[in-house]
Short mmCIF file of C-alpha atoms in Angstrom, two decimals:
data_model
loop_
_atom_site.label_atom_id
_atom_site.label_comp_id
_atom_site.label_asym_id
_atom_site.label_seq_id
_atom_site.Cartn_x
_atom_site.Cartn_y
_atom_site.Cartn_z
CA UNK A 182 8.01 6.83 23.18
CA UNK A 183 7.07 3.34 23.22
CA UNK A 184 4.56 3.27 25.07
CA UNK A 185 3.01 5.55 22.85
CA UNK A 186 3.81 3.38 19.76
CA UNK A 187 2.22 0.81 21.75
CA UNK A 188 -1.09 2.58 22.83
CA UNK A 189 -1.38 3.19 19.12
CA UNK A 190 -0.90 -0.04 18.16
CA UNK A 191 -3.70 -1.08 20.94
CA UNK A 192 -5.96 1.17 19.43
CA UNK A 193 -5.15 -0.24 15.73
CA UNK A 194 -6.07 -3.53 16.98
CA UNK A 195 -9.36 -2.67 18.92
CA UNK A 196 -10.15 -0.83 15.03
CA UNK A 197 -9.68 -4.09 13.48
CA UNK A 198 -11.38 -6.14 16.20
CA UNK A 199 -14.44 -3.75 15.27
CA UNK A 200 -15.03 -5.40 11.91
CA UNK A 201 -15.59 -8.77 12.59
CA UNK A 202 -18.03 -7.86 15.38
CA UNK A 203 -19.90 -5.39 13.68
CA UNK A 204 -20.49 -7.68 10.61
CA UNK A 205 -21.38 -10.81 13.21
CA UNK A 206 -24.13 -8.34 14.79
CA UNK A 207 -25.72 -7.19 11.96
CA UNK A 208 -24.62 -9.07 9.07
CA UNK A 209 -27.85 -11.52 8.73
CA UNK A 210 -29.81 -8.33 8.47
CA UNK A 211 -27.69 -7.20 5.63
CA UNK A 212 -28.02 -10.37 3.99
CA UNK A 213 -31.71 -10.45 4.42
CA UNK A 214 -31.79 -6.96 2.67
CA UNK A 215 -29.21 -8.34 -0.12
CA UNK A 216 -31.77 -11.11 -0.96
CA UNK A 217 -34.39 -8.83 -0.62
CA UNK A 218 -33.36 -6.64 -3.35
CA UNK A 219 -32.47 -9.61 -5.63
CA UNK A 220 -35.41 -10.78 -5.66
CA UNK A 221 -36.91 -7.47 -6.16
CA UNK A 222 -34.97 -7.96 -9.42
CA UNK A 223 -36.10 -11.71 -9.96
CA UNK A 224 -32.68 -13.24 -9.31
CA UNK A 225 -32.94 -16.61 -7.25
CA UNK A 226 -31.40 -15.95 -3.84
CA UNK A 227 -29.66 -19.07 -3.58
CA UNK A 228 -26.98 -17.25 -6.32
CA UNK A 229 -25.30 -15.80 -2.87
CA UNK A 230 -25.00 -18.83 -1.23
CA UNK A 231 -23.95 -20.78 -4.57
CA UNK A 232 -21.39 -18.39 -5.31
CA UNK A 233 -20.03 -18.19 -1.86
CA UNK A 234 -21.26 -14.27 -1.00
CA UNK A 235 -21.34 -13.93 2.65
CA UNK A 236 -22.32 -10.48 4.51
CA UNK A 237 -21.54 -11.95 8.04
CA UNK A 238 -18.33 -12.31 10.17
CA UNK A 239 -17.22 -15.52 8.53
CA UNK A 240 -14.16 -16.67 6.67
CA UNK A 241 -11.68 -13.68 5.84
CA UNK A 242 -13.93 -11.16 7.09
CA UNK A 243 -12.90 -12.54 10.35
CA UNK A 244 -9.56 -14.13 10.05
CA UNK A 245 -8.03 -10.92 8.54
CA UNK A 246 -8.71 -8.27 11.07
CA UNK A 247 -8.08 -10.85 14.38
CA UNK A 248 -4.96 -12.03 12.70
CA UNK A 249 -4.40 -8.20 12.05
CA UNK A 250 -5.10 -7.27 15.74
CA UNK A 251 -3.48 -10.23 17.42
CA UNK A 252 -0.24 -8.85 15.39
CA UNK A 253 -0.59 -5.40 16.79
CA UNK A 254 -1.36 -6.52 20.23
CA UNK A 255 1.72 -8.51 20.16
CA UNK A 256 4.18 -5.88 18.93
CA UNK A 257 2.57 -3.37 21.75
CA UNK A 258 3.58 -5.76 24.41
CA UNK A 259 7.01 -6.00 22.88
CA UNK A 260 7.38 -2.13 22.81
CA UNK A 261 5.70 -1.78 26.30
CA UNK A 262 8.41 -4.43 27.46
CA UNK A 263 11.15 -2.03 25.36
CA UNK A 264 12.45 -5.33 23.52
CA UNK A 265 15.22 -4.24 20.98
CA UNK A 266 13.06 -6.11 18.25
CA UNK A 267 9.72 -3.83 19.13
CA UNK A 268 11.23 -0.69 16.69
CA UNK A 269 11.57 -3.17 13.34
CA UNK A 270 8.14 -4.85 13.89
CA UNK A 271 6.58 -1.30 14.17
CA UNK A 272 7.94 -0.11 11.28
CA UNK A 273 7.48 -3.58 9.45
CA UNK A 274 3.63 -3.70 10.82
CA UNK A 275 2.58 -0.37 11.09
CA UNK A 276 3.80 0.32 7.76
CA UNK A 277 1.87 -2.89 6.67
CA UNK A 278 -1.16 -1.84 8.29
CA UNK A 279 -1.22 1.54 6.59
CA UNK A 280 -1.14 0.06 3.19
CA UNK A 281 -3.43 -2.64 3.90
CA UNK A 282 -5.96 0.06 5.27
CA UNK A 283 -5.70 2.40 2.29
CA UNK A 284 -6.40 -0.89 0.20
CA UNK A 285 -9.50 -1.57 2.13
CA UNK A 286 -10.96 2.09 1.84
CA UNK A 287 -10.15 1.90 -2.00
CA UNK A 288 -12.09 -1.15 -1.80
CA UNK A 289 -14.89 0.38 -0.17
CA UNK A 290 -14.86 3.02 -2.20
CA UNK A 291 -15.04 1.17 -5.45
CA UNK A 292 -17.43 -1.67 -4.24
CA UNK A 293 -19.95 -0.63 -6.98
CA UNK A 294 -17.35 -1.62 -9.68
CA UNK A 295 -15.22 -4.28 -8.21
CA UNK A 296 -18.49 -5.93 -7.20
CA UNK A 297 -19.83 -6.07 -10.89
CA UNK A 298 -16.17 -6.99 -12.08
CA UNK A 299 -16.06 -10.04 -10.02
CA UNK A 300 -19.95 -11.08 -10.87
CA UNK A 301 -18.57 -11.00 -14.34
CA UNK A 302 -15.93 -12.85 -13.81
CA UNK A 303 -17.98 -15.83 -11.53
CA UNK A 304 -19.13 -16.85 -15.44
CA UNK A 305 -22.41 -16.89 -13.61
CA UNK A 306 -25.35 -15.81 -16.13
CA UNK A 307 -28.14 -14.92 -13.06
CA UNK A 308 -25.08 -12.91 -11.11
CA UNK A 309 -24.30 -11.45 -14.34
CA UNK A 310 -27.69 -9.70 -14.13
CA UNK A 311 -27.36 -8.42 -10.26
CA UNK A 312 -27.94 -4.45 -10.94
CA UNK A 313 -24.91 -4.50 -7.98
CA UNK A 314 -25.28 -0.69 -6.92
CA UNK A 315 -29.44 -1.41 -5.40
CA UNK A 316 -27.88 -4.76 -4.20
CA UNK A 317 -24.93 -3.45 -2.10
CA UNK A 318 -27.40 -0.32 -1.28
CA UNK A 319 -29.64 -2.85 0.47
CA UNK A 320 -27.30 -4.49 2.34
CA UNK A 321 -25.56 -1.47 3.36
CA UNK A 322 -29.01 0.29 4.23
CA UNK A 323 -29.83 -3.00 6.96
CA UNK A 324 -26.19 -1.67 8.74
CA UNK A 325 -27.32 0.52 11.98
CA UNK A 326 -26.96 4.46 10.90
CA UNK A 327 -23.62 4.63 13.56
CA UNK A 328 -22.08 2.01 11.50
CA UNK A 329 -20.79 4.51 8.62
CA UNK A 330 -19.46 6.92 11.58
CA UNK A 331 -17.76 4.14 12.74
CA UNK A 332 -16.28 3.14 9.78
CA UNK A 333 -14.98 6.93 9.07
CA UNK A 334 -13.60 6.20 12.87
CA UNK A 335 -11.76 3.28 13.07
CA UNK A 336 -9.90 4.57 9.70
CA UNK A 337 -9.12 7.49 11.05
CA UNK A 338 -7.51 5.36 14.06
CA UNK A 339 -5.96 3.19 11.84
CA UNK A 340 -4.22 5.62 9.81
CA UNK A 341 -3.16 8.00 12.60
CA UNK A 342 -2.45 5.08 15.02
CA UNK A 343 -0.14 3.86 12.39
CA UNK A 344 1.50 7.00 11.34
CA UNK A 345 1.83 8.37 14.77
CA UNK A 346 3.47 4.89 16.15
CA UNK A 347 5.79 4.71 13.40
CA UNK A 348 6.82 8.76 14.63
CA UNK A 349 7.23 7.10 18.53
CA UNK A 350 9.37 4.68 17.27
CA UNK A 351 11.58 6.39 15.20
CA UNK A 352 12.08 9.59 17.70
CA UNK A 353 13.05 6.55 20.49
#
């Protein structure tokens, strides 16, 4: 069984890998569409770059999901190698992952508002007028079509990666 836990956790980590690569590949285009659409609504472009709004592979949108991976990756090796601690870090990571996942499809799901919540917040007058749904729209639209299947994808692997290696681990 833990080499099942561990071929989950491999394929967790490959899911998470996908982010940052996807978003390196075709995050200019996204941002060209994002600053596209704002100035289709006569906001200066430069309010991305001035407020720190990134659509690429940089910063957390990298760090997070290689930090995420290279924590799955190593708790696979430990249950390929059967090492007594391999069974805790599972259930601690796994468990992690699954919450951390539903977090980031809530996220996704609620960009529209969380979006406009956090313009708000920037105290920002020209981000305060970003209509945000056209904006994200825009940026989202630049994406390849494949990307949203993919996205529906490497949730799906992340949730039943994590559920069914937390199962391996406790029927070990």
């Amino acid at each position: 069984m833990n080499a099942l836990a561990a071929s989950m956790q491999l394929l967790v980590a490959a899911a998470f890998v996908s982010i940052p690569v996807v978003r390196h590949r075709y995050g200019p285009s996204a941002k060209a569409a994002a600053v596209a659409e704002l100035r289709r609504q006569d906001v200066r472009p430069q309010v991305l770059e001035e407020n720190k709004l990134r659509f690429d592979a940089g910063g957390h949108e990298t760090a997070a999901p290689v930090t995420v991976a290279a924590t799955m990756i190593v708790t696979a090796v430990l249950n390929f190698a059967g090492a007594e601690s391999a069974q805790l870090l599972t259930w601690i990571f796994s468990s992690l992952v699954l919450l951390m996942n539903a977090a980031i499809v809530h996220s996704n799901l609620t960009a529209v508002k969380s979006v406009e919540a956090a313009f708000r917040r920037k105290g920002d007058p020209e981000l305060a007028r970003v209509d945000v749904a056209p904006f994200l729209q825009a940026a989202e639209n630049a994406f390849p079509a494949w990307v949203r299947a993919q996205t529906y994808l490497r949730n799906t692997a992340v949730f039943a990666g994590s559920v069914i290696a937390l199962a391996a681990v406790s029927l070990a």
